[in-house]
């Protein structure tokens, strides 16, 4: 190799290193903890999931849990988002709770990033945005991380060839990556794969804190038949029915005569590993899950830009709707904006909490401080989120 | 004489259920922002309801839970048994049947589709023989309109506005689930002494 070749090779290597360094900044940034506002004076403390499964300590699964303890005996609820880190409305709902809620009877746990590892990566080959931004009234910008459906393979790898998981679900062949899906591995294992250990931590949190009602927020594709459905464990059907009815009656009282498009369905007996089935079967909690409509979850959406995530306007899905091909998640030019989607999560979870006390007065959990659905939709998150210092 | 002319029948249906039929039958919505509850082919009054009252399901969809929540809300007195056998139904004077099929609901109840069909047939025979008042309630909207759900609705009475008009059976149409409160209060709310 002569000097000229050596120089050229070194130059190519240097350029490659510079490009790798620049590209690596994005990946490095996604490993940094997200900034969540935690200055709500009603907040009792920020717990860690590792308090409930010590094997999570120091891992990418050790997510924060925001505890609001009134000190007055009553009901206990767990509201969480981020089971799937790209289902942003559920995350925004949990953040709205963290920033605004106050509890005067009972105890509330809020977990915005249930599968914390999944917030450190985006879906490969989808050109997906890694975050959303909201410009607040004071000019500051809030950035909210968008991750992916599965835990980051950097944190849990390799996937096994076969796994009979704790719920009885067999993971193999095309489904094997689901070993990194939080909503396939409940009730989890104390010492297993990272996601299994996270599931176990959630189970122990539910058991240890005597959680009465559990709300797992999700988002669904327009093709999914259960858009805007509350899926309830059989022990949570009364609670779910009352919550949906109360939400609609409240809407009517406030002059919104169309009400909410909420529907109820029973958790499938073979929905092994899903929160509403596995946590309902294995803990005392009444387990529920709600799905809002997000075109990003589907197969026919446009490029996943910040605008698509926030506004939910998808001409492709409007066309598909116009063709009459959707049975559930119809979309118009108005889209499915993040405020509407998160507002549905807020109303659904708020009314589940309300119904808990209505059906079991000794389990009353009294919360206040959340924005109204109309406030959220009218003002947007720009008018709701608080500046993070 | 066919069974539905021998029994008092009332159909509670969300107006939206007919949306799926609109393309084929040019359905005209009866309810509107101004008229949220519309009753056709007669009217319903509390004196038509005879105690005791049973709520059951045919198809085991979650709608029966919604109906239960509505009835609790109005303070009605009733028995709730989604899988009541025909011999149990015979003990009541009024039975409200929430129709709508759910494979998950059937699975949870440990009932096959064939067993549920047989139970439905036995119940309808019982209500005919005992002149039990039947109220068919369909609260699930388009999401609860499929071949199996429609079969179960047909077994109870028939679907919905066209059938009611043809047989002159009163039908109440509701704009939203919350509007059912208006109707059920009138029929089932306890009367102050």
Coordinates of C-alpha atoms in Angstrom, one line a residue:
Chain A
X1 CA 0.0 0.0 0.0
X2 CA 1.6 3.3 -1.0
X3 CA 1.3 6.6 0.8
X4 CA -1.4 7.9 -1.5
X5 CA -3.6 4.8 -0.9
X6 CA -3.0 5.1 2.9
X7 CA -4.0 8.7 2.9
X8 CA -7.2 8.0 1.0
X9 CA -8.1 5.1 3.3
X10 CA -7.5 7.1 6.4
X11 CA -9.6 10.0 4.9
X12 CA -12.5 7.6 4.2
X13 CA -12.3 6.2 7.7
X14 CA -12.2 9.7 9.2
X15 CA -15.2 10.8 7.2
X16 CA -17.0 7.6 8.3
X17 CA -16.2 8.3 11.9
X18 CA -17.4 11.9 11.6
X19 CA -20.7 10.7 10.1
X20 CA -21.1 8.0 12.7
X21 CA -20.4 10.5 15.4
X22 CA -23.0 13.0 14.1
X23 CA -25.6 10.3 13.6
X24 CA -24.8 8.9 17.0
X25 CA -25.8 12.1 18.7
X26 CA -29.5 11.3 18.0
X27 CA -29.1 7.8 19.5
X28 CA -27.1 9.1 22.4
X29 CA -29.8 11.8 23.1
X30 CA -32.5 9.1 23.2
X31 CA -30.6 7.4 26.0
X32 CA -30.9 10.5 28.2
X33 CA -33.8 10.6 30.7
X34 CA -36.9 12.5 29.5
X35 CA -37.8 15.6 31.4
X36 CA -41.1 15.3 33.1
X37 CA -42.5 18.1 35.2
X38 CA -42.6 17.0 38.8
X39 CA -43.3 20.3 40.7
X40 CA -47.0 19.6 41.3
X41 CA -47.4 20.5 45.0
X42 CA -49.8 17.6 45.4
X43 CA -47.1 15.1 44.4
X44 CA -46.2 13.0 47.4
X45 CA -43.0 11.4 46.0
X46 CA -41.5 9.9 42.9
X47 CA -41.0 6.2 43.3
X48 CA -39.0 3.8 41.2
X49 CA -40.4 0.5 39.8
X50 CA -37.3 -1.2 41.3
X51 CA -38.9 -0.7 44.8
X52 CA -41.3 -3.4 43.7
X53 CA -38.7 -5.5 41.8
X54 CA -35.2 -4.8 43.0
X55 CA -33.8 -6.7 40.0
X56 CA -34.7 -3.6 37.9
X57 CA -32.4 -1.3 39.9
X58 CA -29.9 0.3 37.5
X59 CA -31.6 -1.1 34.4
X60 CA -33.3 0.7 31.5
X61 CA -36.6 -0.7 32.9
X62 CA -36.5 1.2 36.2
X63 CA -39.2 3.7 35.4
X64 CA -40.6 6.5 37.6
X65 CA -43.9 6.2 39.4
X66 CA -45.6 9.4 40.6
X67 CA -47.4 8.9 43.9
X68 CA -50.2 11.1 45.1
X69 CA -51.2 10.0 48.6
X70 CA -53.9 11.9 50.3
X71 CA -53.3 10.1 53.6
X72 CA -57.0 9.5 53.9
X73 CA -58.2 5.9 53.5
X74 CA -59.9 5.2 50.3
X75 CA -59.5 3.7 46.9
X76 CA -56.2 3.2 45.0
X77 CA -55.7 3.5 41.3
X78 CA -52.8 3.1 38.9
X79 CA -53.0 5.1 35.7
X80 CA -50.3 4.5 33.1
X81 CA -49.2 5.2 29.6
X82 CA -46.1 4.2 27.6
X83 CA -46.7 0.5 27.6
X84 CA -46.1 1.2 23.9
X85 CA -44.0 4.2 23.7
X86 CA -45.2 5.3 20.3
X87 CA -48.9 5.5 21.6
X88 CA -48.5 9.1 22.5
X89 CA -51.9 10.1 23.7
X90 CA -51.7 7.6 26.6
X91 CA -48.3 9.1 27.6
X92 CA -49.8 12.7 27.4
X93 CA -52.7 11.6 29.5
X94 CA -50.3 10.3 32.2
X95 CA -48.2 13.5 32.0
X96 CA -51.4 15.6 32.4
X97 CA -52.2 13.7 35.6
X98 CA -48.7 14.2 36.9
X99 CA -48.7 17.9 36.3
X100 CA -52.2 18.7 37.5
X101 CA -53.9 16.1 39.6
X102 CA -54.6 16.5 43.3
X103 CA -55.9 13.7 45.6
X104 CA -58.0 14.4 48.7
X105 CA -59.1 10.8 49.5
X106 CA -57.3 7.6 48.6
X107 CA -54.1 7.1 46.7
X108 CA -53.1 7.5 43.0
X109 CA -50.1 6.1 41.2
X110 CA -49.2 7.5 37.7
X111 CA -46.6 6.0 35.4
X112 CA -46.1 7.9 32.2
X113 CA -43.4 5.6 30.7
X114 CA -44.3 2.1 31.7
X115 CA -41.8 0.5 29.2
X116 CA -39.0 3.0 29.8
X117 CA -36.6 1.2 27.5
X118 CA -39.0 1.6 24.5
X119 CA -38.6 5.4 24.8
X120 CA -34.9 5.2 23.8
X121 CA -35.5 4.0 20.3
X122 CA -37.8 4.4 17.3
X123 CA -39.1 1.8 15.0
X124 CA -36.4 0.9 12.4
X125 CA -37.0 1.8 8.8
X126 CA -40.2 3.8 9.5
X127 CA -38.6 7.3 9.5
X128 CA -40.5 8.0 12.7
X129 CA -40.0 11.2 14.6
X130 CA -38.3 10.7 18.0
X131 CA -40.2 13.4 19.8
X132 CA -43.0 15.9 19.8
X133 CA -42.7 19.6 20.8
X134 CA -45.2 22.0 22.2
X135 CA -44.5 25.8 22.4
X136 CA -46.0 27.1 25.7
X137 CA -47.3 30.5 26.4
X138 CA -44.1 31.7 28.1
X139 CA -42.2 30.8 24.9
X140 CA -40.5 27.7 26.3
X141 CA -40.7 24.5 24.4
X142 CA -41.7 21.2 25.9
X143 CA -40.3 18.1 24.3
X144 CA -42.0 14.8 24.8
X145 CA -40.3 11.6 23.7
X146 CA -41.8 9.2 21.2
X147 CA -40.5 5.7 21.3
X148 CA -41.5 2.4 19.9
X149 CA -43.8 -0.5 20.6
X150 CA -41.0 -2.8 21.9
X151 CA -38.2 -2.4 24.4
X152 CA -34.9 -1.3 22.8
X153 CA -32.8 -4.3 21.7
X154 CA -29.8 -2.5 23.1
X155 CA -31.3 -3.2 26.5
X156 CA -32.8 -6.7 25.9
X157 CA -31.1 -8.8 23.3
X158 CA -31.0 -11.3 21.7
X159 CA -34.6 -12.4 21.5
X160 CA -34.9 -16.1 22.3
X161 CA -36.0 -18.7 19.7
X162 CA -38.9 -19.8 21.9
X163 CA -40.4 -18.5 25.2
X164 CA -43.4 -19.9 27.1
X165 CA -43.9 -16.8 29.2
X166 CA -45.5 -16.3 32.6
X167 CA -49.0 -15.9 31.2
X168 CA -49.0 -19.1 29.3
X169 CA -48.5 -17.3 25.9
X170 CA -46.0 -19.1 23.6
X171 CA -43.7 -16.7 21.8
X172 CA -42.0 -18.2 18.8
X173 CA -41.5 -17.6 15.0
X174 CA -42.9 -14.2 13.9
X175 CA -44.1 -13.3 17.4
X176 CA -40.8 -13.8 19.1
X177 CA -39.9 -10.1 19.2
X178 CA -43.0 -9.7 21.5
X179 CA -40.7 -10.8 24.3
X180 CA -39.9 -7.1 24.3
X181 CA -43.6 -6.0 24.3
X182 CA -44.8 -5.0 27.8
X183 CA -48.3 -5.9 26.9
X184 CA -47.6 -9.6 26.1
X185 CA -45.6 -10.6 29.2
X186 CA -47.8 -9.9 32.2
X187 CA -47.7 -10.9 35.0
X188 CA -44.0 -11.2 34.4
X189 CA -41.0 -12.8 36.2
X190 CA -39.0 -11.5 39.1
X191 CA -35.8 -12.6 37.4
X192 CA -36.3 -13.0 33.6
X193 CA -35.9 -10.9 30.5
X194 CA -35.9 -7.1 31.2
X195 CA -39.5 -6.6 30.0
X196 CA -40.7 -9.6 32.1
X197 CA -39.0 -8.1 35.1
X198 CA -40.8 -4.8 34.4
X199 CA -44.1 -6.6 34.2
X200 CA -43.3 -8.3 37.5
X201 CA -42.6 -4.9 39.0
X202 CA -46.0 -3.6 37.9
X203 CA -47.6 -6.7 39.3
X204 CA -45.9 -6.3 42.7
X205 CA -46.8 -2.6 42.7
X206 CA -50.4 -3.5 42.2
X207 CA -50.3 -6.1 44.9
X208 CA -48.3 -4.2 47.4
X209 CA -50.2 -1.0 47.2
X210 CA -53.6 -2.7 47.0
X211 CA -54.5 -1.1 43.7
X212 CA -58.2 -1.3 43.1
X213 CA -58.4 -0.2 39.5
X214 CA -55.7 -0.2 36.9
X215 CA -55.8 1.8 33.7
X216 CA -53.4 0.9 30.8
X217 CA -53.6 3.5 28.1
X218 CA -53.1 2.5 24.4
X219 CA -53.7 3.8 20.9
X220 CA -55.1 1.8 18.0
X221 CA -54.9 1.8 14.2
X222 CA -58.0 2.8 12.2
X223 CA -58.2 -0.8 11.1
X224 CA -58.5 -2.1 14.6
X225 CA -62.1 -3.1 15.4
X226 CA -61.9 -1.8 19.0
X227 CA -61.1 1.9 18.5
X228 CA -62.3 3.9 21.5
X229 CA -63.1 0.7 23.4
X230 CA -62.5 0.1 27.0
X231 CA -61.4 -3.5 27.4
X232 CA -62.2 -4.7 30.9
X233 CA -61.5 -7.8 32.9
X234 CA -64.7 -9.6 33.9
X235 CA -64.3 -8.2 37.5
X236 CA -64.1 -4.7 36.0
X237 CA -67.2 -4.8 33.7
X238 CA -69.5 -3.1 36.2
X239 CA -66.9 -0.4 36.8
X240 CA -66.4 0.1 33.0
X241 CA -70.1 0.3 32.3
X242 CA -70.7 2.9 35.0
X243 CA -67.7 4.9 33.9
X244 CA -68.8 5.0 30.2
X245 CA -72.3 5.9 31.2
X246 CA -71.1 8.6 33.7
X247 CA -68.8 10.1 31.1
X248 CA -71.6 10.5 28.7
X249 CA -74.0 11.9 31.3
X250 CA -71.4 14.5 32.3
X251 CA -70.9 15.4 28.7
X252 CA -74.6 15.9 28.3
X253 CA -74.7 18.1 31.4
X254 CA -71.9 20.2 29.9
X255 CA -73.9 20.7 26.7
X256 CA -72.0 18.2 24.6
X257 CA -75.0 16.3 23.4
X258 CA -73.0 13.9 21.2
X259 CA -71.2 12.5 24.2
X260 CA -68.1 10.3 23.9
X261 CA -67.8 7.4 21.5
X262 CA -66.7 5.0 24.2
X263 CA -67.6 1.3 24.0
X264 CA -67.1 -1.5 26.4
X265 CA -65.8 -5.0 25.7
X266 CA -64.8 -7.9 27.8
X267 CA -61.2 -9.0 28.1
X268 CA -60.6 -12.1 26.0
X269 CA -60.1 -15.3 28.0
X270 CA -57.1 -16.1 25.9
X271 CA -55.6 -12.6 25.9
X272 CA -52.6 -14.1 27.6
X273 CA -49.9 -11.6 28.7
X274 CA -52.1 -8.6 28.2
X275 CA -52.6 -6.3 31.2
X276 CA -56.4 -6.5 31.3
X277 CA -56.3 -10.3 31.3
X278 CA -53.1 -11.2 33.1
X279 CA -53.1 -8.5 35.8
X280 CA -56.9 -9.0 36.3
X281 CA -56.4 -12.8 36.7
X282 CA -53.3 -12.5 39.0
X283 CA -54.0 -9.5 41.2
X284 CA -56.9 -8.1 43.1
X285 CA -57.1 -5.1 40.8
X286 CA -59.9 -4.4 38.3
X287 CA -57.8 -4.2 35.2
X288 CA -58.8 -2.1 32.2
X289 CA -57.3 -0.9 28.9
X290 CA -58.4 1.9 26.6
X291 CA -57.6 2.4 22.9
X292 CA -57.8 5.8 21.3
X293 CA -57.6 6.3 17.5
X294 CA -54.2 7.2 16.1
X295 CA -53.5 6.8 12.3
X296 CA -49.8 6.4 13.0
X297 CA -50.6 2.9 14.5
X298 CA -52.0 1.7 11.1
X299 CA -50.5 0.3 8.0
X300 CA -51.6 3.0 5.5
X301 CA -50.4 6.2 7.1
X302 CA -48.2 8.8 5.5
X303 CA -44.6 9.5 6.8
X304 CA -44.6 9.8 10.5
X305 CA -44.0 13.5 10.9
X306 CA -44.6 15.5 14.1
X307 CA -47.7 17.0 12.4
X308 CA -49.2 13.5 11.7
X309 CA -48.6 12.5 15.3
X310 CA -50.1 15.6 16.8
X311 CA -52.9 16.4 14.4
X312 CA -53.7 12.8 13.3
X313 CA -54.6 14.1 9.8
X314 CA -54.1 11.3 7.3
X315 CA -55.4 11.8 3.7
X316 CA -54.8 8.1 3.1
X317 CA -57.2 7.1 5.9
X318 CA -59.8 9.7 4.9
X319 CA -59.8 8.1 1.4
X320 CA -60.1 4.6 2.9
X321 CA -62.9 5.9 5.2
X322 CA -64.7 7.4 2.1
X323 CA -64.5 4.0 0.4
X324 CA -66.4 2.6 3.4
X325 CA -63.6 0.1 4.2
X326 CA -63.3 0.9 7.9
X327 CA -65.7 -0.6 10.4
X328 CA -64.4 1.3 13.4
X329 CA -61.7 4.0 13.1
X330 CA -63.2 6.3 10.5
X331 CA -61.2 9.5 9.9
X332 CA -62.2 12.8 8.4
X333 CA -60.2 15.8 7.3
X334 CA -60.4 17.0 11.0
X335 CA -58.1 14.1 11.9
X336 CA -57.6 12.7 15.3
X337 CA -55.6 15.3 17.2
X338 CA -53.5 14.5 20.2
X339 CA -55.7 16.7 22.5
X340 CA -58.8 14.8 21.5
X341 CA -57.1 11.4 21.9
X342 CA -55.5 12.3 25.2
X343 CA -58.8 13.9 26.3
X344 CA -60.6 10.6 25.7
X345 CA -58.0 8.8 27.9
X346 CA -58.4 11.5 30.6
X347 CA -62.2 11.2 30.6
X348 CA -62.2 7.4 30.6
X349 CA -59.6 7.1 33.4
X350 CA -61.2 9.9 35.4
X351 CA -64.6 8.3 35.2
X352 CA -63.2 4.8 36.1
X353 CA -61.8 6.4 39.3
X354 CA -65.1 8.1 39.9
X355 CA -67.1 4.9 39.4
X356 CA -64.8 3.1 41.9
X357 CA -66.2 5.2 44.7
X358 CA -69.8 5.2 43.3
X359 CA -69.9 1.4 43.3
X360 CA -67.8 0.9 46.4
X361 CA -68.1 3.9 48.7
X362 CA -65.3 2.7 51.0
X363 CA -63.1 2.7 48.0
X364 CA -63.7 6.3 47.1
X365 CA -60.7 8.0 45.4
X366 CA -61.3 11.7 45.1
X367 CA -59.2 13.6 42.5
X368 CA -59.3 17.1 41.2
X369 CA -57.2 19.6 39.2
X370 CA -57.3 17.9 35.9
X371 CA -58.3 20.1 32.9
X372 CA -61.7 19.5 31.5
X373 CA -62.0 17.7 28.2
X374 CA -63.2 20.9 26.6
X375 CA -60.3 22.9 28.0
X376 CA -57.8 20.4 26.7
X377 CA -59.3 20.3 23.2
X378 CA -59.8 24.1 23.0
X379 CA -56.4 25.1 24.4
X380 CA -54.3 22.3 23.2
X381 CA -51.3 21.0 25.1
X382 CA -49.6 24.3 24.5
X383 CA -52.1 25.8 27.0
X384 CA -52.1 22.8 29.4
X385 CA -48.5 21.7 29.8
X386 CA -46.3 23.4 32.3
X387 CA -42.7 24.7 31.7
X388 CA -39.9 22.4 32.7
X389 CA -37.0 24.2 34.3
Chain B
X1 CA -100.7 -15.7 15.9
X2 CA -97.1 -14.9 15.9
X3 CA -95.3 -14.4 19.2
X4 CA -94.5 -10.7 18.9
X5 CA -98.2 -9.8 18.6
X6 CA -99.0 -11.7 21.8
X7 CA -96.5 -10.0 24.0
X8 CA -95.8 -6.4 24.7
X9 CA -92.6 -5.5 23.1
X10 CA -90.4 -2.5 23.2
X11 CA -87.2 -2.0 21.4
X12 CA -84.6 0.3 22.7
X13 CA -82.1 1.1 20.0
X14 CA -79.4 3.6 19.4
X15 CA -80.2 5.5 16.3
X16 CA -76.6 4.8 15.2
X17 CA -77.3 1.1 14.8
X18 CA -79.0 1.8 11.6
X19 CA -76.2 3.7 10.1
X20 CA -74.8 0.5 8.7
X21 CA -78.1 -0.1 6.9
X22 CA -78.3 3.3 5.4
X23 CA -76.5 2.6 2.2
X24 CA -78.8 -0.3 1.3
X25 CA -82.1 1.0 2.6
X26 CA -81.8 4.8 2.5
X27 CA -82.4 5.0 6.3
X28 CA -83.5 8.3 7.6
X29 CA -82.3 9.1 11.1
X30 CA -85.2 9.7 13.5
X31 CA -83.3 11.3 16.2
X32 CA -81.6 14.7 16.0
X33 CA -80.0 17.2 18.3
X34 CA -83.4 18.6 19.1
X35 CA -85.2 15.3 19.3
X36 CA -82.9 12.9 21.2
X37 CA -85.5 10.3 22.0
X38 CA -88.0 9.2 19.4
X39 CA -90.8 6.6 20.0
X40 CA -92.7 5.2 17.1
X41 CA -95.7 2.9 16.7
X42 CA -97.2 3.7 20.1
X43 CA -95.8 4.8 23.5
X44 CA -94.5 3.3 26.7
X45 CA -95.6 4.0 30.1
X46 CA -94.6 2.6 33.5
X47 CA -97.9 0.8 33.9
X48 CA -96.8 -1.5 31.1
X49 CA -94.0 -2.9 33.2
X50 CA -95.1 -5.7 35.5
X51 CA -92.8 -6.8 38.3
X52 CA -90.7 -8.9 38.8
X53 CA -88.2 -7.7 36.1
X54 CA -85.3 -9.8 34.7
X55 CA -82.3 -8.5 32.6
X56 CA -80.6 -11.2 30.5
X57 CA -78.5 -11.3 27.4
X58 CA -78.7 -13.2 24.2
X59 CA -75.3 -13.3 22.6
X60 CA -73.4 -12.3 25.8
X61 CA -72.0 -9.0 24.5
X62 CA -70.9 -6.3 26.9
X63 CA -74.1 -4.4 26.1
X64 CA -75.8 -6.2 28.9
X65 CA -73.4 -4.7 31.4
X66 CA -74.2 -1.2 30.0
X67 CA -77.9 -2.0 30.4
X68 CA -77.2 -3.0 34.0
X69 CA -75.4 0.3 34.7
X70 CA -78.3 2.2 33.2
X71 CA -80.8 0.4 35.4
X72 CA -78.7 0.8 38.5
X73 CA -78.5 4.5 37.7
X74 CA -82.3 4.9 37.6
X75 CA -82.7 3.0 40.8
X76 CA -84.7 0.2 39.1
X77 CA -85.6 -3.1 41.0
X78 CA -84.6 -6.1 38.9
X79 CA -82.6 -9.3 38.7
X80 CA -79.5 -9.4 36.6
X81 CA -78.6 -12.8 35.1
X82 CA -77.0 -12.7 31.7
X83 CA -77.2 -16.5 31.3
X84 CA -80.6 -17.1 32.8
X85 CA -82.1 -20.4 31.5
X86 CA -85.6 -20.5 30.2
X87 CA -87.0 -22.0 33.5
X88 CA -85.6 -19.0 35.4
X89 CA -87.1 -16.6 32.9
X90 CA -90.5 -18.2 33.5
X91 CA -90.4 -16.7 37.0
X92 CA -90.6 -13.1 35.8
X93 CA -93.3 -11.0 34.3
X94 CA -91.0 -8.6 32.4
X95 CA -87.7 -9.6 30.7
X96 CA -85.3 -7.2 29.1
X97 CA -83.1 -8.9 26.6
X98 CA -79.8 -7.2 25.5
X99 CA -79.0 -8.8 22.2
X100 CA -75.6 -8.8 20.7
X101 CA -73.0 -11.5 20.0
X102 CA -69.6 -11.6 21.5
X103 CA -67.3 -14.6 21.1
X104 CA -65.3 -13.3 24.1
X105 CA -68.5 -13.0 26.1
X106 CA -69.7 -16.5 25.1
X107 CA -66.2 -17.9 25.9
X108 CA -66.1 -16.2 29.3
X109 CA -69.6 -17.6 30.1
X110 CA -68.4 -21.1 28.9
X111 CA -71.2 -21.2 26.4
X112 CA -70.9 -22.2 22.7
X113 CA -72.8 -20.4 20.0
X114 CA -75.0 -23.5 19.5
X115 CA -75.8 -23.6 23.3
X116 CA -76.6 -19.9 23.3
X117 CA -78.9 -20.3 20.3
X118 CA -80.7 -23.2 22.0
X119 CA -81.1 -21.1 25.2
X120 CA -82.5 -18.2 23.1
X121 CA -85.0 -20.5 21.5
X122 CA -86.1 -21.9 24.8
X123 CA -86.4 -18.4 26.3
X124 CA -88.6 -17.2 23.5
X125 CA -90.8 -20.3 23.8
X126 CA -91.1 -19.6 27.5
X127 CA -92.1 -15.9 27.1
X128 CA -94.7 -16.9 24.6
X129 CA -96.2 -19.5 26.9
X130 CA -96.2 -17.3 29.9
X131 CA -97.2 -14.1 28.2
X132 CA -94.1 -12.3 29.6
X133 CA -93.5 -8.8 28.5
X134 CA -90.3 -8.6 26.4
X135 CA -88.1 -5.6 25.9
X136 CA -85.4 -6.0 23.3
X137 CA -82.5 -3.6 24.0
X138 CA -79.8 -3.0 21.4
X139 CA -77.2 -0.6 22.7
X140 CA -74.1 -1.5 20.9
X141 CA -74.3 0.6 17.8
X142 CA -72.8 -0.5 14.5
X143 CA -70.0 -2.3 16.3
X144 CA -72.6 -4.8 17.6
X145 CA -74.2 -5.4 14.2
X146 CA -72.8 -8.6 12.6
X147 CA -74.3 -11.7 11.2
X148 CA -74.4 -13.5 14.5
X149 CA -75.7 -10.5 16.5
X150 CA -78.4 -9.9 13.9
X151 CA -79.4 -13.6 14.2
X152 CA -79.8 -13.2 17.9
X153 CA -81.9 -10.0 17.5
X154 CA -84.1 -11.8 15.0
X155 CA -84.6 -14.6 17.4
X156 CA -86.0 -12.2 20.0
X157 CA -88.1 -9.9 17.8
X158 CA -86.5 -8.5 14.6
X159 CA -84.4 -5.7 13.4
X160 CA -85.4 -2.8 14.2
X161 CA -87.3 0.1 12.7
X162 CA -88.6 -1.7 9.7
X163 CA -89.7 -4.7 11.7
X164 CA -91.3 -2.5 14.4
X165 CA -93.3 -0.6 11.7
X166 CA -94.4 -3.7 10.0
X167 CA -95.6 -5.4 13.2
X168 CA -96.8 -2.2 14.9
X169 CA -94.5 -2.8 17.8
X170 CA -93.4 0.3 19.7
X171 CA -89.8 1.2 19.2
X172 CA -87.8 3.9 21.0
X173 CA -84.7 5.3 19.3
X174 CA -82.0 7.1 21.2
X175 CA -79.3 9.4 20.0
X176 CA -76.7 8.3 22.6
X177 CA -76.4 5.8 25.4
X178 CA -77.0 8.6 27.9
X179 CA -80.4 9.3 26.4
X180 CA -81.5 5.8 27.5
X181 CA -81.7 7.3 31.0
X182 CA -84.7 9.4 29.9
X183 CA -86.6 6.4 28.8
X184 CA -85.6 4.0 31.6
X185 CA -86.4 6.6 34.3
X186 CA -89.9 6.9 33.0
X187 CA -90.4 3.1 33.0
X188 CA -88.4 1.9 36.0
X189 CA -87.5 4.7 38.4
X190 CA -89.1 4.1 41.8
X191 CA -92.2 6.1 42.4
X192 CA -92.0 8.4 45.4
X193 CA -94.6 7.4 48.0

